[in-house]
Tab-separated table of C-alpha atoms in Angstrom:
chain	number	residue	atom	x	y	z
A	19	UNK	CA	90.622	141.750	181.472
A	20	UNK	CA	93.783	139.156	181.534
A	21	UNK	CA	92.677	135.708	183.026
A	22	UNK	CA	94.273	134.613	186.038
A	23	UNK	CA	97.292	131.959	185.751
A	24	UNK	CA	98.611	129.629	188.331
A	25	UNK	CA	101.478	129.633	190.343
A	26	UNK	CA	105.022	128.561	188.298
A	27	UNK	CA	106.277	126.976	191.237
A	28	UNK	CA	109.568	125.680	189.439
A	29	UNK	CA	112.475	123.629	191.003
A	30	UNK	CA	115.169	121.558	189.732
A	31	UNK	CA	113.305	118.436	191.362
A	32	UNK	CA	110.218	118.595	189.634
A	33	UNK	CA	111.833	118.941	186.217
A	34	UNK	CA	112.888	115.570	184.138
A	35	UNK	CA	116.542	116.690	182.832
A	36	UNK	CA	117.157	115.723	179.144
A	37	UNK	CA	119.559	115.756	176.778
A	38	UNK	CA	119.084	117.077	173.565
A	39	UNK	CA	120.627	118.456	170.446
A	40	UNK	CA	121.081	122.363	170.666
A	41	UNK	CA	119.628	123.992	167.443
A	42	UNK	CA	121.400	126.982	167.540
A	43	UNK	CA	123.149	129.238	167.752
A	44	UNK	CA	120.985	131.996	166.489
A	45	UNK	CA	121.554	136.026	166.094
A	46	UNK	CA	120.883	136.597	169.982
A	47	UNK	CA	123.208	133.942	171.121
A	48	UNK	CA	125.905	134.920	168.763
A	49	UNK	CA	125.543	138.297	169.939
A	50	UNK	CA	125.331	140.038	166.478
A	51	UNK	CA	122.118	142.276	167.483
A	52	UNK	CA	124.072	143.949	170.412
A	53	UNK	CA	124.859	147.117	170.052
A	54	UNK	CA	122.988	147.340	166.508
A	55	UNK	CA	121.507	150.006	165.460
A	56	UNK	CA	118.286	150.396	164.548
A	57	UNK	CA	118.722	151.030	160.774
A	58	UNK	CA	121.383	148.115	160.712
A	59	UNK	CA	118.193	145.975	161.682
A	60	UNK	CA	115.841	147.167	159.423
A	61	UNK	CA	118.680	146.484	156.945
A	62	UNK	CA	118.735	143.057	158.310
A	63	UNK	CA	115.303	142.275	158.896
A	64	UNK	CA	114.820	142.855	154.669
A	65	UNK	CA	117.860	140.910	154.215
A	66	UNK	CA	116.380	138.129	156.070
A	67	UNK	CA	112.788	138.394	155.190
A	68	UNK	CA	114.280	138.000	151.044
A	69	UNK	CA	116.087	134.658	152.311
A	70	UNK	CA	112.812	133.272	153.880
A	71	UNK	CA	111.211	133.889	150.852
A	72	UNK	CA	113.633	132.319	148.775
A	73	UNK	CA	113.989	129.377	150.518
A	74	UNK	CA	110.395	128.686	150.304
A	75	UNK	CA	110.696	128.606	147.030
A	76	UNK	CA	113.292	126.102	146.872
A	77	UNK	CA	111.494	124.303	149.518
A	78	UNK	CA	108.245	123.636	148.151
A	79	UNK	CA	106.817	126.514	149.802
A	80	UNK	CA	107.896	125.663	153.721
A	81	UNK	CA	110.175	126.196	155.871
A	82	UNK	CA	110.495	122.885	157.336
A	83	UNK	CA	114.396	122.845	157.132
A	84	UNK	CA	116.626	123.325	159.639
A	85	UNK	CA	118.836	125.299	158.149
A	86	UNK	CA	115.581	127.557	157.029
A	87	UNK	CA	113.860	127.312	160.761
A	88	UNK	CA	117.169	128.615	162.296
A	89	UNK	CA	117.003	131.710	159.823
A	90	UNK	CA	113.855	132.191	160.882
A	91	UNK	CA	114.236	132.359	164.373
A	92	UNK	CA	117.091	134.812	163.732
A	93	UNK	CA	114.008	136.867	162.120
A	94	UNK	CA	112.125	136.719	164.894
A	95	UNK	CA	114.557	137.916	166.968
A	96	UNK	CA	114.939	141.131	165.129
A	97	UNK	CA	111.165	141.427	164.276
A	98	UNK	CA	111.074	141.468	168.718
A	99	UNK	CA	113.431	144.293	168.332
A	100	UNK	CA	111.919	146.301	166.041
A	101	UNK	CA	108.351	145.535	167.077
A	102	UNK	CA	107.291	144.223	164.329
A	103	UNK	CA	103.976	142.219	165.751
A	104	UNK	CA	101.688	141.594	163.015
A	105	UNK	CA	104.870	140.090	160.940
A	106	UNK	CA	105.732	138.396	164.550
A	107	UNK	CA	102.534	136.238	164.737
A	108	UNK	CA	102.699	135.287	160.896
A	109	UNK	CA	105.618	133.553	161.283
A	110	UNK	CA	105.482	132.358	164.774
A	111	UNK	CA	102.402	130.658	163.374
A	112	UNK	CA	104.234	129.588	159.908
A	113	UNK	CA	106.979	127.775	161.988
A	114	UNK	CA	104.754	126.183	164.842
A	115	UNK	CA	104.307	122.909	163.277
A	116	UNK	CA	107.761	122.129	161.912
A	117	UNK	CA	109.068	123.080	165.551
A	118	UNK	CA	106.728	120.460	167.345
A	119	UNK	CA	107.189	117.460	164.491
A	120	UNK	CA	110.943	117.507	165.180
A	121	UNK	CA	109.981	116.070	168.626
A	122	UNK	CA	111.999	116.351	172.086
A	123	UNK	CA	115.148	115.405	171.310
A	124	UNK	CA	116.278	118.871	169.717
A	125	UNK	CA	115.574	122.059	171.289
A	126	UNK	CA	113.212	123.752	168.601
A	127	UNK	CA	109.803	123.233	170.894
A	128	UNK	CA	111.167	124.903	173.977
A	129	UNK	CA	112.892	127.643	171.239
A	130	UNK	CA	109.207	128.211	169.744
A	131	UNK	CA	107.619	128.231	172.793
A	132	UNK	CA	110.214	130.846	174.677
A	133	UNK	CA	109.552	133.415	171.432
A	134	UNK	CA	105.541	132.759	171.741
A	135	UNK	CA	105.809	133.575	175.112
A	136	UNK	CA	107.624	136.992	174.803
A	137	UNK	CA	104.956	137.652	171.569
A	138	UNK	CA	102.174	137.272	173.828
A	139	UNK	CA	104.081	139.482	176.678
A	140	UNK	CA	104.567	142.047	174.074
A	141	UNK	CA	100.598	142.460	173.108
A	142	UNK	CA	99.779	142.323	176.935
A	143	UNK	CA	98.604	139.119	176.999
A	144	UNK	CA	100.674	137.764	179.634
A	145	UNK	CA	98.068	135.502	181.469
A	146	UNK	CA	98.201	133.533	178.112
A	147	UNK	CA	101.800	133.337	178.388
A	148	UNK	CA	102.341	131.402	181.648
A	149	UNK	CA	101.010	128.082	180.127
A	150	UNK	CA	103.785	128.138	178.063
A	151	UNK	CA	106.574	129.005	180.434
A	152	UNK	CA	105.204	125.727	182.517
A	153	UNK	CA	105.755	123.519	179.340
A	154	UNK	CA	109.345	125.220	179.069
A	155	UNK	CA	110.028	123.964	182.269
A	156	UNK	CA	108.570	120.645	182.253
A	157	UNK	CA	110.805	120.076	179.213
A	158	UNK	CA	114.117	122.088	180.317
A	159	UNK	CA	115.659	122.731	183.665
A	160	UNK	CA	114.909	126.045	185.231
A	161	UNK	CA	117.104	128.746	184.674
A	162	UNK	CA	117.619	132.050	185.731
A	163	UNK	CA	115.982	133.625	182.154
A	164	UNK	CA	113.428	131.522	183.079
A	165	UNK	CA	112.891	132.982	186.329
A	166	UNK	CA	113.158	136.281	185.106
A	167	UNK	CA	110.247	135.757	182.351
A	168	UNK	CA	107.858	134.669	184.701
A	169	UNK	CA	108.555	137.239	187.039
A	170	UNK	CA	108.057	139.707	184.166
A	171	UNK	CA	104.626	138.355	183.660
A	172	UNK	CA	103.592	138.493	187.550
A	173	UNK	CA	104.689	142.404	187.342
A	174	UNK	CA	102.646	142.678	184.503
A	175	UNK	CA	99.692	140.999	185.875
A	176	UNK	CA	99.905	143.158	189.467
A	177	UNK	CA	101.159	140.173	191.289
A	178	UNK	CA	104.029	141.924	192.546
A	179	UNK	CA	105.239	139.448	195.439
A	180	UNK	CA	105.422	136.613	193.036
A	181	UNK	CA	107.531	138.947	190.613
A	182	UNK	CA	110.186	139.860	193.531
A	183	UNK	CA	110.260	136.430	194.612
A	184	UNK	CA	110.910	135.055	191.025
A	185	UNK	CA	113.077	138.040	190.216
A	186	UNK	CA	115.283	137.155	193.468
A	187	UNK	CA	115.594	133.707	192.664
A	188	UNK	CA	116.492	134.461	189.043
A	189	UNK	CA	119.473	136.747	190.444
A	190	UNK	CA	120.677	134.210	192.668
A	191	UNK	CA	120.396	131.078	190.247
A	192	UNK	CA	122.853	133.396	188.004
A	193	UNK	CA	125.807	132.480	190.612
A	194	UNK	CA	125.366	128.831	189.878
A	195	UNK	CA	125.120	129.360	185.644
A	196	UNK	CA	128.032	130.748	183.782
A	197	UNK	CA	127.567	134.189	183.306
A	198	UNK	CA	128.858	137.728	182.576
A	199	UNK	CA	128.267	140.904	184.623
A	200	UNK	CA	126.177	142.144	182.199
A	201	UNK	CA	123.384	139.241	183.530
A	202	UNK	CA	123.963	140.529	187.156
A	203	UNK	CA	123.012	144.444	185.992
A	204	UNK	CA	119.745	142.935	184.389
A	205	UNK	CA	118.779	141.196	187.180
A	206	UNK	CA	119.500	144.083	189.475
A	207	UNK	CA	117.381	146.084	187.379
A	208	UNK	CA	114.860	143.866	187.601
A	209	UNK	CA	114.928	143.832	191.172
A	210	UNK	CA	115.099	147.669	191.093
A	211	UNK	CA	111.823	148.106	189.091
A	212	UNK	CA	109.883	145.717	191.144
A	213	UNK	CA	110.520	147.519	194.491
A	214	UNK	CA	109.490	150.847	192.885
A	215	UNK	CA	106.244	149.298	191.928
A	216	UNK	CA	106.080	148.001	195.332
A	217	UNK	CA	106.567	151.160	196.762
A	218	UNK	CA	104.180	152.573	194.853
A	219	UNK	CA	101.597	150.797	196.019
A	220	UNK	CA	102.303	151.455	199.824
A	221	UNK	CA	100.781	154.600	201.958
A	222	UNK	CA	102.365	157.676	202.062
A	223	UNK	CA	102.000	157.927	205.346
A	224	UNK	CA	102.939	154.759	207.936
A	225	UNK	CA	104.532	153.971	211.174
A	226	UNK	CA	106.426	151.283	209.143
A	227	UNK	CA	108.418	153.436	206.887
A	228	UNK	CA	107.995	150.528	204.140
A	229	UNK	CA	108.105	152.821	201.468
A	230	UNK	CA	110.577	155.108	201.974
A	231	UNK	CA	112.443	151.340	203.128
A	232	UNK	CA	111.565	150.401	199.268
A	233	UNK	CA	112.352	153.209	197.276
A	234	UNK	CA	115.590	153.142	199.017
A	235	UNK	CA	116.286	149.397	198.139
A	236	UNK	CA	115.223	150.417	194.194
A	237	UNK	CA	117.834	152.947	194.122
A	238	UNK	CA	120.512	151.091	195.390
A	239	UNK	CA	119.742	148.461	193.015
A	240	UNK	CA	119.714	150.438	190.118
A	241	UNK	CA	122.225	152.116	190.651
A	242	UNK	CA	124.387	149.024	191.292
A	243	UNK	CA	122.780	148.100	187.646
A	244	UNK	CA	123.602	150.968	185.853
A	245	UNK	CA	127.195	151.187	187.025
A	246	UNK	CA	127.611	147.654	186.589
A	247	UNK	CA	126.654	148.416	182.949
A	248	UNK	CA	129.275	151.579	182.861
A	249	UNK	CA	132.137	149.233	184.036
A	250	UNK	CA	131.811	146.964	181.029
A	251	UNK	CA	131.682	149.421	178.348
A	252	UNK	CA	128.217	149.798	177.771
A	253	UNK	CA	127.800	153.368	176.672
A	254	UNK	CA	125.514	153.221	174.186
A	255	UNK	CA	124.028	149.745	174.911
A	256	UNK	CA	119.998	149.254	174.988
A	257	UNK	CA	120.724	147.540	178.211
A	258	UNK	CA	121.983	150.525	180.027
A	259	UNK	CA	119.302	152.683	178.130
A	260	UNK	CA	116.811	150.491	179.737
A	261	UNK	CA	118.734	150.726	183.329
A	262	UNK	CA	118.731	154.720	183.288
A	263	UNK	CA	115.041	154.408	182.641
A	264	UNK	CA	114.244	152.829	185.816
A	265	UNK	CA	116.802	155.187	187.396
A	266	UNK	CA	114.737	158.034	186.637
A	267	UNK	CA	111.073	156.693	187.721
A	268	UNK	CA	113.070	155.909	190.723
A	269	UNK	CA	114.363	159.138	191.431
A	270	UNK	CA	111.090	160.898	190.293
A	271	UNK	CA	109.441	159.156	193.181
A	272	UNK	CA	111.628	159.876	195.188
A	273	UNK	CA	111.568	163.327	194.213
A	274	UNK	CA	114.913	163.546	192.752
A	275	UNK	CA	113.391	165.820	189.814
A	276	UNK	CA	116.451	167.032	188.263
A	277	UNK	CA	118.699	163.323	188.448
A	278	UNK	CA	115.700	162.106	186.715
A	279	UNK	CA	115.506	164.267	184.132
A	280	UNK	CA	119.461	163.774	183.398
A	281	UNK	CA	118.532	159.993	183.559
A	282	UNK	CA	115.822	160.343	181.162
A	283	UNK	CA	117.607	162.626	178.486
A	284	UNK	CA	120.815	159.664	178.452
A	285	UNK	CA	118.090	157.251	178.146
A	286	UNK	CA	116.696	158.771	175.047
A	287	UNK	CA	119.726	159.368	173.670
A	288	UNK	CA	120.383	155.472	173.669
A	289	UNK	CA	117.266	154.603	172.566
A	290	UNK	CA	117.164	156.754	169.871
A	291	UNK	CA	120.578	155.301	168.385
A	292	UNK	CA	119.798	151.449	169.261
A	293	UNK	CA	116.086	151.259	169.013
A	294	UNK	CA	115.167	153.962	166.622
A	295	UNK	CA	113.604	157.128	166.743
A	296	UNK	CA	109.835	155.745	166.385
A	297	UNK	CA	110.608	153.404	168.743
A	298	UNK	CA	108.039	152.597	171.900
A	299	UNK	CA	111.070	153.540	174.235
A	300	UNK	CA	111.655	156.967	173.041
A	301	UNK	CA	107.401	157.481	173.125
A	302	UNK	CA	108.047	156.270	176.586
A	303	UNK	CA	110.655	158.332	177.448
A	304	UNK	CA	108.748	161.421	176.111
A	305	UNK	CA	106.158	160.996	178.048
A	306	UNK	CA	107.918	160.433	181.445
A	307	UNK	CA	109.693	163.397	180.998
A	308	UNK	CA	107.003	165.723	180.642
A	309	UNK	CA	105.923	164.464	184.103
A	310	UNK	CA	109.238	165.322	185.142
A	311	UNK	CA	109.499	168.511	183.543
A	312	UNK	CA	106.137	169.619	185.321
A	313	UNK	CA	107.533	168.845	188.603
A	314	UNK	CA	110.878	170.785	187.907
A	315	UNK	CA	109.462	174.008	185.997
A	316	UNK	CA	106.179	174.394	185.027
A	317	UNK	CA	106.495	177.327	182.846
A	318	UNK	CA	108.909	175.531	181.074
A	319	UNK	CA	106.430	172.541	180.433
A	320	UNK	CA	104.144	174.761	179.239
A	321	UNK	CA	106.245	175.650	176.281
A	322	UNK	CA	107.885	172.146	175.603
A	323	UNK	CA	105.326	169.271	176.749
A	324	UNK	CA	102.507	169.810	174.018
A	325	UNK	CA	105.210	169.828	171.317
A	326	UNK	CA	106.857	166.210	173.381
A	327	UNK	CA	103.148	164.227	174.005
A	328	UNK	CA	102.526	165.084	170.480
A	329	UNK	CA	105.642	163.525	169.437
A	330	UNK	CA	105.061	160.112	171.952
A	331	UNK	CA	101.690	160.049	170.650
A	332	UNK	CA	102.435	160.219	167.214
A	333	UNK	CA	104.806	157.247	167.789
A	334	UNK	CA	102.437	154.939	169.901
A	335	UNK	CA	99.798	155.350	167.966
A	336	UNK	CA	100.807	155.758	163.927
A	337	UNK	CA	104.441	153.721	164.259
A	338	UNK	CA	103.443	150.439	165.738
A	339	UNK	CA	101.722	147.489	164.602
A	340	UNK	CA	99.853	147.065	167.405
A	341	UNK	CA	98.380	149.875	170.187
A	342	UNK	CA	99.424	149.769	173.584
A	343	UNK	CA	96.300	151.799	175.284
A	344	UNK	CA	97.574	151.842	178.421
A	345	UNK	CA	100.583	154.360	177.504
A	346	UNK	CA	98.134	156.061	174.921
A	347	UNK	CA	95.696	156.493	178.249
A	348	UNK	CA	98.393	158.561	179.967
A	349	UNK	CA	99.454	160.587	177.182
A	350	UNK	CA	95.586	161.587	176.744
A	351	UNK	CA	95.475	162.019	180.720
A	352	UNK	CA	98.357	164.310	180.494
A	353	UNK	CA	96.796	166.696	177.941
A	354	UNK	CA	94.232	167.631	180.464
A	355	UNK	CA	96.805	168.351	183.206
A	356	UNK	CA	95.126	171.221	184.647
A	357	UNK	CA	98.428	173.444	184.491
A	358	UNK	CA	98.833	173.085	180.649
A	359	UNK	CA	97.973	175.066	178.391
A	360	UNK	CA	95.386	172.920	176.631
A	361	UNK	CA	93.019	173.548	179.992
A	362	UNK	CA	94.459	177.022	181.080
A	363	UNK	CA	94.196	180.329	179.806
A	364	UNK	CA	97.703	180.517	178.569
A	365	UNK	CA	98.241	180.096	174.609
A	366	UNK	CA	99.427	176.804	173.282
A	367	UNK	CA	102.642	176.311	171.128
A	368	UNK	CA	100.818	173.455	169.864
A	369	UNK	CA	97.149	173.364	169.533
A	370	UNK	CA	94.588	170.819	170.493
A	371	UNK	CA	93.383	170.378	167.258
A	372	UNK	CA	96.763	168.974	166.055
A	373	UNK	CA	95.886	165.759	168.393
A	374	UNK	CA	92.875	164.748	166.639
A	375	UNK	CA	93.956	163.117	163.582
A	376	UNK	CA	96.022	160.899	165.686
A	377	UNK	CA	93.247	160.469	168.095
A	378	UNK	CA	91.103	159.443	165.692
A	379	UNK	CA	93.182	157.098	163.720
A	380	UNK	CA	93.441	155.157	167.394
A	381	UNK	CA	89.740	154.940	167.562
A	382	UNK	CA	89.563	153.619	163.345
A	383	UNK	CA	92.218	150.930	164.732
A	384	UNK	CA	90.034	149.874	168.164
A	385	UNK	CA	87.008	149.437	165.304
A	386	UNK	CA	89.209	147.237	162.851
A	387	UNK	CA	89.146	150.117	159.962
A	388	UNK	CA	92.720	150.161	159.301
A	389	UNK	CA	93.902	146.249	158.502
A	390	UNK	CA	97.511	147.146	158.594
A	391	UNK	CA	97.349	147.564	162.552
A	392	UNK	CA	95.793	145.797	165.339
A	393	UNK	CA	94.988	146.512	169.389
A	394	UNK	CA	94.541	144.170	171.835
A	395	UNK	CA	90.933	144.523	171.803
A	396	UNK	CA	89.006	142.350	172.706
A	397	UNK	CA	91.092	140.908	174.809
A	398	UNK	CA	92.499	144.152	176.034
A	399	UNK	CA	91.209	145.262	179.769
A	400	UNK	CA	87.773	146.834	179.358
A	401	UNK	CA	88.947	149.789	181.053
A	402	UNK	CA	91.645	151.187	179.020
A	403	UNK	CA	88.872	151.169	176.475
A	404	UNK	CA	86.657	153.270	178.774
A	405	UNK	CA	89.318	155.780	179.651
A	406	UNK	CA	90.508	156.034	176.214
A	407	UNK	CA	87.173	157.249	175.196
A	408	UNK	CA	86.469	158.963	178.460
A	409	UNK	CA	89.692	161.096	177.690
A	410	UNK	CA	89.166	161.368	173.868
A	411	UNK	CA	85.783	162.767	174.093
A	412	UNK	CA	86.795	165.229	176.480
A	413	UNK	CA	89.631	166.457	174.361
A	414	UNK	CA	87.484	166.479	171.383
A	415	UNK	CA	85.442	168.833	172.980
A	416	UNK	CA	87.799	170.860	173.978
A	417	UNK	CA	89.296	171.141	170.749
A	418	UNK	CA	86.275	172.167	169.073
A	419	UNK	CA	86.575	169.854	166.447
A	420	UNK	CA	83.509	167.885	166.755
A	421	UNK	CA	81.391	168.057	169.668
A	422	UNK	CA	78.648	165.126	168.162
A	423	UNK	CA	81.465	162.882	167.979
A	424	UNK	CA	82.875	164.137	171.686
A	425	UNK	CA	79.586	163.219	173.229
A	426	UNK	CA	79.233	159.774	171.422
A	427	UNK	CA	82.354	158.890	172.892
A	428	UNK	CA	82.026	159.629	176.188
A	429	UNK	CA	78.875	158.049	176.008
A	430	UNK	CA	80.621	155.206	174.965
A	431	UNK	CA	82.776	155.080	178.108
A	432	UNK	CA	80.001	155.434	180.451
A	433	UNK	CA	78.677	152.769	178.753
A	434	UNK	CA	81.929	150.749	179.218
A	435	UNK	CA	82.385	151.632	182.724
A	436	UNK	CA	78.814	150.341	183.641
A	437	UNK	CA	76.940	153.756	184.270
A	438	UNK	CA	73.795	154.738	182.379
A	439	UNK	CA	73.617	156.319	178.744
A	440	UNK	CA	74.721	160.019	178.541
A	441	UNK	CA	71.752	160.861	176.148
A	442	UNK	CA	71.144	164.589	175.513
A	443	UNK	CA	73.312	165.860	178.970
A	444	UNK	CA	75.988	168.270	178.624
A	445	UNK	CA	79.552	167.123	180.196
């Protein structure tokens, strides 16, 4: 599982303020990526890659030049948004020595630390990112953005109390920094989401009513966030889409399924425009909408869910550099839902066998048989691997495609869970 990290208790008194030359501006600070469609980002990616290659040829085969490094960080921002994680790993490794050899009088080192920490987070290697954020705090005064990033790490590691504290600090620090209403909207969305997560672990029944309190607070914060984004004209902005996704999840937790469905529909439209049809955001929205539709109308779910889940699995497995087994496992568990066609006597619009090639592809990635893709394995939590082979084995068995492989996968799952081998026992 994820390795633990120490508390990042960052205060201004703990940091030695330094004056350094700014190395920007870059695409992010200039706002060129704001509102850019996925298609335009892909064209920008190709152009920047070509310009960097030409720069290498003119600079002894490397990027040891300030102008080339600025361009490299521009490409880093594009890779982040297109989830080109293998390309991102390679580029950050290439430019690291040139950033660190420039010393502390410029912003190159903090800029690289920020990029690498975010890169690790996108690969679910959250504990490994904490030391980088700590080093950033030692080099720069703490900011709202830094507090927010550390909150994201603690949220991913399941330390909800520390995540909530850092998001609250980030929101309060905004008012000591120059900022626009979009930053306030983003901070409110972060607080809303962690309150949702806290509510999810509260018992269903209790004298204190804490679960309802947290859900009410989450709804209030996320509605304020969405309203702020709309007020500043973010009609199809990616940040509005993310806030709508959080609104949908909060409404789902509150049993407000129709509002959740409307929010997912609007969010998915934005994701298609801004992130692209094959993005993880679209895949996640498809998966989450299935849960909502099951609650709203089971007959409709039986008709629509198979196609939606097939599209989502395709995007998670075949369209990404790095597999996210946690999300993939959620789709596989939905395929095993008692009320869906695959495990009932109703005829399915899409046959279970249609999912098998994608599941087999995922298995091959996990076994390093597909060089163009990687996974978090062996860093990934072993529970995710066990769950993947448990679900995949059962689905393979139900599909009737290959019962030998199905039994092998379930046996692997039991071994990963720490149980005895299956042998020839039926399951």
